[in-house]
Amino acid sequence: ATITVGTRVFDLLVTPLKQGAKTVGFVVEWADAKARLLNLDYAAQISAISRSQAIIEFTIDGRVMGANENFTKLMGYGMDEIIGQHHSIFVDKEYQASEEYKAFWAALREGRYQAAEFKRKTKSGREVIISASYNPILDMHGKVVKVVKFATDVTARVNTVSTLGDALKRLCSGDFAFQLTEPFAPEFEFLRHDLNRSVSQLCDTFKEISASVEVIGQGTRE
């Protein structure tokens, strides 16, 4: 059993003592349950995170140690294709050779986490954008022993924002004769429809103004 005494939690193991078939007493072993319960709680938290995020583990020199299913699905790789491979397989060649990429891993080896939105390449070469944190994991002596990344795919959101930004620039330049025809991700489709409707209404309004100006101009000339 597990019992609570004040602020402490204990695991109890009760063992009967027998002489032949007769029970003559009991031995009760008490153990502090705090560490066991904390480990269960931590495991449950990691399991919850794993269901919603892509997770991958690296050695301190950037070699893949393991990943969850969310990550392999996102990047299009099988587990056997990435174990032992360097992180650089997920970035483009120009970034691989940059000083920025070297500094990125140097910071992780020094124990400094890195969090931002990153461009990454899938197995097929498709670009994805992830909101991710790279977290150095320390041992009991404070030494970095591995790096764990937690990531969420934000490609649809970033692409939507970029497309809307381009559309607003066209409006600012006086272009009211366009429509966004490329579908957005389902959760952002309402934005595309709202913008298209707004552009159409603006276009109609300016046509009416133009017609009114023409009538006024004609009246003035007369």
PDB file of C-alpha atoms in Angstrom:
ATOM      1  CA  ALA A   1       0.000   0.000   0.000  1.00  0.00           C
ATOM      2  CA  THR A   2       0.958   3.659  -0.295  1.00  0.00           C
ATOM      3  CA  ILE A   3      -0.006   5.898   2.628  1.00  0.00           C
ATOM      4  CA  THR A   4       0.328   9.563   3.539  1.00  0.00           C
ATOM      5  CA  VAL A   5       1.543  10.625   6.969  1.00  0.00           C
ATOM      6  CA  GLY A   6       1.465  14.396   7.334  1.00  0.00           C
ATOM      7  CA  THR A   7       3.430  15.724   4.359  1.00  0.00           C
ATOM      8  CA  ARG A   8       5.289  12.451   3.745  1.00  0.00           C
ATOM      9  CA  VAL A   9       4.252   9.573   1.478  1.00  0.00           C
ATOM     10  CA  PHE A  10       5.382   6.008   2.178  1.00  0.00           C
ATOM     11  CA  ASP A  11       5.225   2.693   0.345  1.00  0.00           C
ATOM     12  CA  LEU A  12       4.403  -0.176   2.711  1.00  0.00           C
ATOM     13  CA  LEU A  13       5.217  -3.808   2.012  1.00  0.00           C
ATOM     14  CA  VAL A  14       3.605  -6.226   4.461  1.00  0.00           C
ATOM     15  CA  THR A  15       4.962  -9.790   4.516  1.00  0.00           C
ATOM     16  CA  PRO A  16       3.306 -12.500   6.642  1.00  0.00           C
ATOM     17  CA  LEU A  17       5.577 -14.720   8.787  1.00  0.00           C
ATOM     18  CA  LYS A  18       4.493 -18.343   8.833  1.00  0.00           C
ATOM     19  CA  GLN A  19       5.290 -21.446  10.801  1.00  0.00           C
ATOM     20  CA  GLY A  20       4.006 -24.235   8.622  1.00  0.00           C
ATOM     21  CA  ALA A  21       0.506 -23.228   7.597  1.00  0.00           C
ATOM     22  CA  LYS A  22       0.047 -20.881  10.561  1.00  0.00           C
ATOM     23  CA  THR A  23       0.610 -17.108  10.346  1.00  0.00           C
ATOM     24  CA  VAL A  24       2.518 -16.022  13.433  1.00  0.00           C
ATOM     25  CA  GLY A  25       3.257 -12.393  12.610  1.00  0.00           C
ATOM     26  CA  PHE A  26       4.020  -9.779   9.989  1.00  0.00           C
ATOM     27  CA  VAL A  27       7.020  -7.765   8.801  1.00  0.00           C
ATOM     28  CA  VAL A  28       6.252  -4.247   7.579  1.00  0.00           C
ATOM     29  CA  GLU A  29       8.828  -2.493   5.389  1.00  0.00           C
ATOM     30  CA  TRP A  30       8.514   1.282   4.984  1.00  0.00           C
ATOM     31  CA  ALA A  31      10.052   3.150   2.048  1.00  0.00           C
ATOM     32  CA  ASP A  32       9.944   6.848   1.147  1.00  0.00           C
ATOM     33  CA  ALA A  33       7.681   6.991  -1.928  1.00  0.00           C
ATOM     34  CA  LYS A  34       8.640  10.532  -2.980  1.00  0.00           C
ATOM     35  CA  ALA A  35      11.238   9.561  -5.609  1.00  0.00           C
ATOM     36  CA  ARG A  36       9.040   6.802  -7.088  1.00  0.00           C
ATOM     37  CA  LEU A  37       6.012   9.077  -7.370  1.00  0.00           C
ATOM     38  CA  LEU A  38       8.089  11.908  -8.862  1.00  0.00           C
ATOM     39  CA  ASN A  39       9.471   9.518 -11.477  1.00  0.00           C
ATOM     40  CA  LEU A  40       5.930   8.404 -12.355  1.00  0.00           C
ATOM     41  CA  ASP A  41       4.847  12.029 -12.649  1.00  0.00           C
ATOM     42  CA  TYR A  42       7.834  12.940 -14.841  1.00  0.00           C
ATOM     43  CA  ALA A  43       7.201   9.919 -17.068  1.00  0.00           C
ATOM     44  CA  ALA A  44       3.536  10.918 -17.451  1.00  0.00           C
ATOM     45  CA  GLN A  45       4.537  14.491 -18.352  1.00  0.00           C
ATOM     46  CA  ILE A  46       7.040  13.308 -20.984  1.00  0.00           C
ATOM     47  CA  SER A  47       4.417  10.950 -22.397  1.00  0.00           C
ATOM     48  CA  ALA A  48       1.929  13.833 -22.683  1.00  0.00           C
ATOM     49  CA  ILE A  49       4.517  16.031 -24.428  1.00  0.00           C
ATOM     50  CA  SER A  50       5.422  13.207 -26.786  1.00  0.00           C
ATOM     51  CA  ARG A  51       1.803  12.879 -27.920  1.00  0.00           C
ATOM     52  CA  SER A  52       1.641  16.518 -29.024  1.00  0.00           C
ATOM     53  CA  GLN A  53       5.201  17.377 -30.076  1.00  0.00           C
ATOM     54  CA  ALA A  54       8.003  16.015 -32.204  1.00  0.00           C
ATOM     55  CA  ILE A  55      10.914  14.912 -30.005  1.00  0.00           C
ATOM     56  CA  ILE A  56      14.435  13.907 -31.015  1.00  0.00           C
ATOM     57  CA  GLU A  57      17.600  13.261 -28.988  1.00  0.00           C
ATOM     58  CA  PHE A  58      21.178  13.993 -30.059  1.00  0.00           C
ATOM     59  CA  THR A  59      24.632  13.292 -28.723  1.00  0.00           C
ATOM     60  CA  ILE A  60      26.647  16.412 -27.873  1.00  0.00           C
ATOM     61  CA  ASP A  61      28.298  16.242 -31.313  1.00  0.00           C
ATOM     62  CA  GLY A  62      24.893  16.220 -33.068  1.00  0.00           C
ATOM     63  CA  ARG A  63      24.345  12.514 -33.798  1.00  0.00           C
ATOM     64  CA  VAL A  64      20.772  11.224 -33.568  1.00  0.00           C
ATOM     65  CA  MET A  65      20.165   8.923 -30.598  1.00  0.00           C
ATOM     66  CA  GLY A  66      16.404   8.480 -30.935  1.00  0.00           C
ATOM     67  CA  ALA A  67      13.151  10.176 -31.927  1.00  0.00           C
ATOM     68  CA  ASN A  68       9.431   9.748 -31.449  1.00  0.00           C
ATOM     69  CA  GLU A  69       6.830   8.940 -34.095  1.00  0.00           C
ATOM     70  CA  ASN A  70       5.721  12.570 -34.441  1.00  0.00           C
ATOM     71  CA  PHE A  71       9.224  13.526 -35.529  1.00  0.00           C
ATOM     72  CA  THR A  72       9.711  10.710 -38.041  1.00  0.00           C
ATOM     73  CA  LYS A  73       6.303  11.424 -39.606  1.00  0.00           C
ATOM     74  CA  LEU A  74       7.040  15.134 -39.881  1.00  0.00           C
ATOM     75  CA  MET A  75      10.437  14.639 -41.504  1.00  0.00           C
ATOM     76  CA  GLY A  76       9.498  11.598 -43.607  1.00  0.00           C
ATOM     77  CA  TYR A  77      12.279   9.330 -42.328  1.00  0.00           C
ATOM     78  CA  GLY A  78      12.179   5.854 -40.819  1.00  0.00           C
ATOM     79  CA  MET A  79      13.866   5.448 -37.449  1.00  0.00           C
ATOM     80  CA  ASP A  80      16.561   3.221 -38.938  1.00  0.00           C
ATOM     81  CA  GLU A  81      17.411   5.963 -41.442  1.00  0.00           C
ATOM     82  CA  ILE A  82      18.272   8.605 -38.845  1.00  0.00           C
ATOM     83  CA  ILE A  83      19.847   6.766 -35.899  1.00  0.00           C
ATOM     84  CA  GLY A  84      23.542   7.689 -35.865  1.00  0.00           C
ATOM     85  CA  GLN A  85      23.102  10.343 -38.553  1.00  0.00           C
ATOM     86  CA  HIS A  86      24.175  13.934 -37.927  1.00  0.00           C
ATOM     87  CA  HIS A  87      21.624  16.675 -37.389  1.00  0.00           C
ATOM     88  CA  SER A  88      22.891  18.332 -40.581  1.00  0.00           C
ATOM     89  CA  ILE A  89      20.754  15.974 -42.708  1.00  0.00           C
ATOM     90  CA  PHE A  90      17.790  18.138 -41.662  1.00  0.00           C
ATOM     91  CA  VAL A  91      19.250  21.469 -42.852  1.00  0.00           C
ATOM     92  CA  ASP A  92      20.256  22.805 -46.265  1.00  0.00           C
ATOM     93  CA  LYS A  93      23.870  22.637 -47.438  1.00  0.00           C
ATOM     94  CA  GLU A  94      24.467  26.381 -47.269  1.00  0.00           C
ATOM     95  CA  TYR A  95      23.484  26.486 -43.599  1.00  0.00           C
ATOM     96  CA  GLN A  96      25.531  23.346 -42.858  1.00  0.00           C
ATOM     97  CA  ALA A  97      28.701  25.132 -43.938  1.00  0.00           C
ATOM     98  CA  SER A  98      27.953  28.403 -42.134  1.00  0.00           C
ATOM     99  CA  GLU A  99      29.614  29.781 -39.023  1.00  0.00           C
ATOM    100  CA  GLU A 100      26.131  30.287 -37.593  1.00  0.00           C
ATOM    101  CA  TYR A 101      25.512  26.510 -37.646  1.00  0.00           C
ATOM    102  CA  LYS A 102      28.843  25.810 -35.932  1.00  0.00           C
ATOM    103  CA  ALA A 103      28.040  28.404 -33.275  1.00  0.00           C
ATOM    104  CA  PHE A 104      24.606  26.829 -32.805  1.00  0.00           C
ATOM    105  CA  TRP A 105      26.090  23.478 -31.757  1.00  0.00           C
ATOM    106  CA  ALA A 106      28.920  25.089 -29.797  1.00  0.00           C
ATOM    107  CA  ALA A 107      26.330  26.893 -27.652  1.00  0.00           C
ATOM    108  CA  LEU A 108      24.474  23.637 -27.000  1.00  0.00           C
ATOM    109  CA  ARG A 109      27.680  21.883 -25.945  1.00  0.00           C
ATOM    110  CA  GLU A 110      28.271  24.737 -23.503  1.00  0.00           C
ATOM    111  CA  GLY A 111      24.847  24.107 -21.964  1.00  0.00           C
ATOM    112  CA  ARG A 112      22.966  27.032 -23.518  1.00  0.00           C
ATOM    113  CA  TYR A 113      19.543  26.093 -24.881  1.00  0.00           C
ATOM    114  CA  GLN A 114      18.424  27.364 -28.293  1.00  0.00           C
ATOM    115  CA  ALA A 115      14.792  28.234 -29.041  1.00  0.00           C
ATOM    116  CA  ALA A 116      13.322  29.837 -32.173  1.00  0.00           C
ATOM    117  CA  GLU A 117      11.522  29.032 -35.402  1.00  0.00           C
ATOM    118  CA  PHE A 118      13.856  27.008 -37.628  1.00  0.00           C
ATOM    119  CA  LYS A 119      13.762  26.043 -41.307  1.00  0.00           C
ATOM    120  CA  ARG A 120      14.375  22.332 -41.809  1.00  0.00           C
ATOM    121  CA  LYS A 121      14.411  19.904 -44.777  1.00  0.00           C
ATOM    122  CA  THR A 122      12.394  16.691 -44.919  1.00  0.00           C
ATOM    123  CA  LYS A 123      13.616  13.522 -46.600  1.00  0.00           C
ATOM    124  CA  SER A 124      11.826  14.556 -49.812  1.00  0.00           C
ATOM    125  CA  GLY A 125      13.484  17.987 -49.766  1.00  0.00           C
ATOM    126  CA  ARG A 126      10.333  19.855 -48.714  1.00  0.00           C
ATOM    127  CA  GLU A 127      10.969  22.811 -46.437  1.00  0.00           C
ATOM    128  CA  VAL A 128       9.206  22.815 -43.080  1.00  0.00           C
ATOM    129  CA  ILE A 129       9.290  25.441 -40.367  1.00  0.00           C
ATOM    130  CA  ILE A 130       9.316  24.285 -36.766  1.00  0.00           C
ATOM    131  CA  SER A 131       8.941  26.127 -33.502  1.00  0.00           C
ATOM    132  CA  ALA A 132      11.523  24.276 -31.447  1.00  0.00           C
ATOM    133  CA  SER A 133      13.714  24.316 -28.364  1.00  0.00           C
ATOM    134  CA  TYR A 134      17.037  22.467 -28.225  1.00  0.00           C
ATOM    135  CA  ASN A 135      17.693  21.608 -24.587  1.00  0.00           C
ATOM    136  CA  PRO A 136      21.091  20.472 -23.248  1.00  0.00           C
ATOM    137  CA  ILE A 137      20.648  17.701 -20.654  1.00  0.00           C
ATOM    138  CA  LEU A 138      23.126  17.791 -17.758  1.00  0.00           C
ATOM    139  CA  ASP A 139      24.390  14.960 -15.575  1.00  0.00           C
ATOM    140  CA  MET A 140      24.752  15.218 -11.786  1.00  0.00           C
ATOM    141  CA  HIS A 141      28.074  17.020 -12.242  1.00  0.00           C
ATOM    142  CA  GLY A 142      26.635  19.668 -14.564  1.00  0.00           C
ATOM    143  CA  LYS A 143      28.201  18.191 -17.698  1.00  0.00           C
ATOM    144  CA  VAL A 144      26.190  18.192 -20.944  1.00  0.00           C
ATOM    145  CA  VAL A 145      25.521  14.559 -21.885  1.00  0.00           C
ATOM    146  CA  LYS A 146      22.957  14.959 -24.692  1.00  0.00           C
ATOM    147  CA  VAL A 147      20.572  17.397 -26.371  1.00  0.00           C
ATOM    148  CA  VAL A 148      16.807  16.921 -26.582  1.00  0.00           C
ATOM    149  CA  LYS A 149      14.686  18.879 -29.043  1.00  0.00           C
ATOM    150  CA  PHE A 150      10.954  19.516 -28.644  1.00  0.00           C
ATOM    151  CA  ALA A 151       9.306  20.834 -31.810  1.00  0.00           C
ATOM    152  CA  THR A 152       5.953  21.780 -33.315  1.00  0.00           C
ATOM    153  CA  ASP A 153       5.298  22.128 -37.042  1.00  0.00           C
ATOM    154  CA  VAL A 154       4.289  25.763 -37.729  1.00  0.00           C
ATOM    155  CA  THR A 155       4.767  25.677 -41.513  1.00  0.00           C
ATOM    156  CA  ALA A 156       1.085  26.340 -42.245  1.00  0.00           C
ATOM    157  CA  ARG A 157       0.930  29.324 -39.902  1.00  0.00           C
ATOM    158  CA  VAL A 158       4.153  30.896 -41.202  1.00  0.00           C
ATOM    159  CA  ASN A 159       3.123  30.418 -44.837  1.00  0.00           C
ATOM    160  CA  THR A 160      -0.293  31.914 -44.094  1.00  0.00           C
ATOM    161  CA  VAL A 161       1.227  34.985 -42.455  1.00  0.00           C
ATOM    162  CA  SER A 162       3.649  35.402 -45.374  1.00  0.00           C
ATOM    163  CA  THR A 163       0.866  35.156 -47.965  1.00  0.00           C
ATOM    164  CA  LEU A 164      -1.335  37.622 -46.081  1.00  0.00           C
ATOM    165  CA  GLY A 165       1.621  40.004 -45.787  1.00  0.00           C
ATOM    166  CA  ASP A 166       2.175  39.890 -49.551  1.00  0.00           C
ATOM    167  CA  ALA A 167      -1.532  40.509 -50.121  1.00  0.00           C
ATOM    168  CA  LEU A 168      -1.491  43.575 -47.864  1.00  0.00           C
ATOM    169  CA  LYS A 169       1.518  44.946 -49.781  1.00  0.00           C
ATOM    170  CA  ARG A 170      -0.452  44.595 -53.019  1.00  0.00           C
ATOM    171  CA  LEU A 171      -3.351  46.473 -51.454  1.00  0.00           C
ATOM    172  CA  CYS A 172      -0.996  49.234 -50.273  1.00  0.00           C
ATOM    173  CA  SER A 173       0.314  49.599 -53.825  1.00  0.00           C
ATOM    174  CA  GLY A 174      -3.233  50.093 -55.116  1.00  0.00           C
ATOM    175  CA  ASP A 175      -3.862  46.627 -56.560  1.00  0.00           C
ATOM    176  CA  PHE A 176      -7.495  45.711 -55.811  1.00  0.00           C
ATOM    177  CA  ALA A 177      -8.005  43.250 -58.667  1.00  0.00           C
ATOM    178  CA  PHE A 178      -6.617  40.040 -57.156  1.00  0.00           C
ATOM    179  CA  GLN A 179      -7.887  37.032 -55.219  1.00  0.00           C
ATOM    180  CA  LEU A 180      -5.972  34.451 -53.173  1.00  0.00           C
ATOM    181  CA  THR A 181      -6.743  31.185 -54.977  1.00  0.00           C
ATOM    182  CA  GLU A 182      -4.211  28.868 -53.292  1.00  0.00           C
ATOM    183  CA  PRO A 183      -5.983  27.146 -50.347  1.00  0.00           C
ATOM    184  CA  PHE A 184      -4.580  27.690 -46.850  1.00  0.00           C
ATOM    185  CA  ALA A 185      -4.377  25.000 -44.187  1.00  0.00           C
ATOM    186  CA  PRO A 186      -7.950  24.169 -43.012  1.00  0.00           C
ATOM    187  CA  GLU A 187      -7.611  26.096 -39.744  1.00  0.00           C
ATOM    188  CA  PHE A 188      -6.624  29.255 -41.670  1.00  0.00           C
ATOM    189  CA  GLU A 189      -8.995  29.026 -44.638  1.00  0.00           C
ATOM    190  CA  PHE A 190     -11.408  31.538 -43.083  1.00  0.00           C
ATOM    191  CA  LEU A 191      -8.645  34.180 -43.294  1.00  0.00           C
ATOM    192  CA  ARG A 192      -8.266  33.640 -47.034  1.00  0.00           C
ATOM    193  CA  HIS A 193     -12.019  33.933 -47.584  1.00  0.00           C
ATOM    194  CA  ASP A 194     -12.234  37.042 -45.393  1.00  0.00           C
ATOM    195  CA  LEU A 195      -9.394  38.740 -47.273  1.00  0.00           C
ATOM    196  CA  ASN A 196     -10.833  37.844 -50.676  1.00  0.00           C
ATOM    197  CA  ARG A 197     -14.210  39.201 -49.624  1.00  0.00           C
ATOM    198  CA  SER A 198     -12.618  42.414 -48.329  1.00  0.00           C
ATOM    199  CA  VAL A 199     -10.618  42.911 -51.530  1.00  0.00           C
ATOM    200  CA  SER A 200     -13.764  42.388 -53.638  1.00  0.00           C
ATOM    201  CA  GLN A 201     -15.695  44.910 -51.544  1.00  0.00           C
ATOM    202  CA  LEU A 202     -12.851  47.446 -51.832  1.00  0.00           C
ATOM    203  CA  CYS A 203     -12.706  46.917 -55.584  1.00  0.00           C
ATOM    204  CA  ASP A 204     -16.464  47.452 -55.903  1.00  0.00           C
ATOM    205  CA  THR A 205     -16.259  50.560 -53.713  1.00  0.00           C
ATOM    206  CA  PHE A 206     -13.530  52.112 -55.843  1.00  0.00           C
ATOM    207  CA  LYS A 207     -15.468  51.300 -59.018  1.00  0.00           C
ATOM    208  CA  GLU A 208     -18.457  53.138 -57.577  1.00  0.00           C
ATOM    209  CA  ILE A 209     -16.241  56.086 -56.600  1.00  0.00           C
ATOM    210  CA  SER A 210     -14.713  56.130 -60.065  1.00  0.00           C
ATOM    211  CA  ALA A 211     -18.144  56.127 -61.671  1.00  0.00           C
ATOM    212  CA  SER A 212     -19.297  58.915 -59.342  1.00  0.00           C
ATOM    213  CA  VAL A 213     -16.215  60.995 -60.156  1.00  0.00           C
ATOM    214  CA  GLU A 214     -16.926  60.513 -63.874  1.00  0.00           C
ATOM    215  CA  VAL A 215     -20.519  61.707 -63.411  1.00  0.00           C
ATOM    216  CA  ILE A 216     -19.363  64.729 -61.388  1.00  0.00           C
ATOM    217  CA  GLY A 217     -16.695  65.522 -63.973  1.00  0.00           C
ATOM    218  CA  GLN A 218     -19.222  65.309 -66.769  1.00  0.00           C
ATOM    219  CA  GLY A 219     -21.651  67.565 -64.871  1.00  0.00           C
ATOM    220  CA  THR A 220     -18.918  70.101 -64.197  1.00  0.00           C
ATOM    221  CA  ARG A 221     -17.962  70.196 -67.866  1.00  0.00           C
ATOM    222  CA  GLU A 222     -21.584  70.717 -68.833  1.00  0.00           C
TER     223      GLU A 222
END
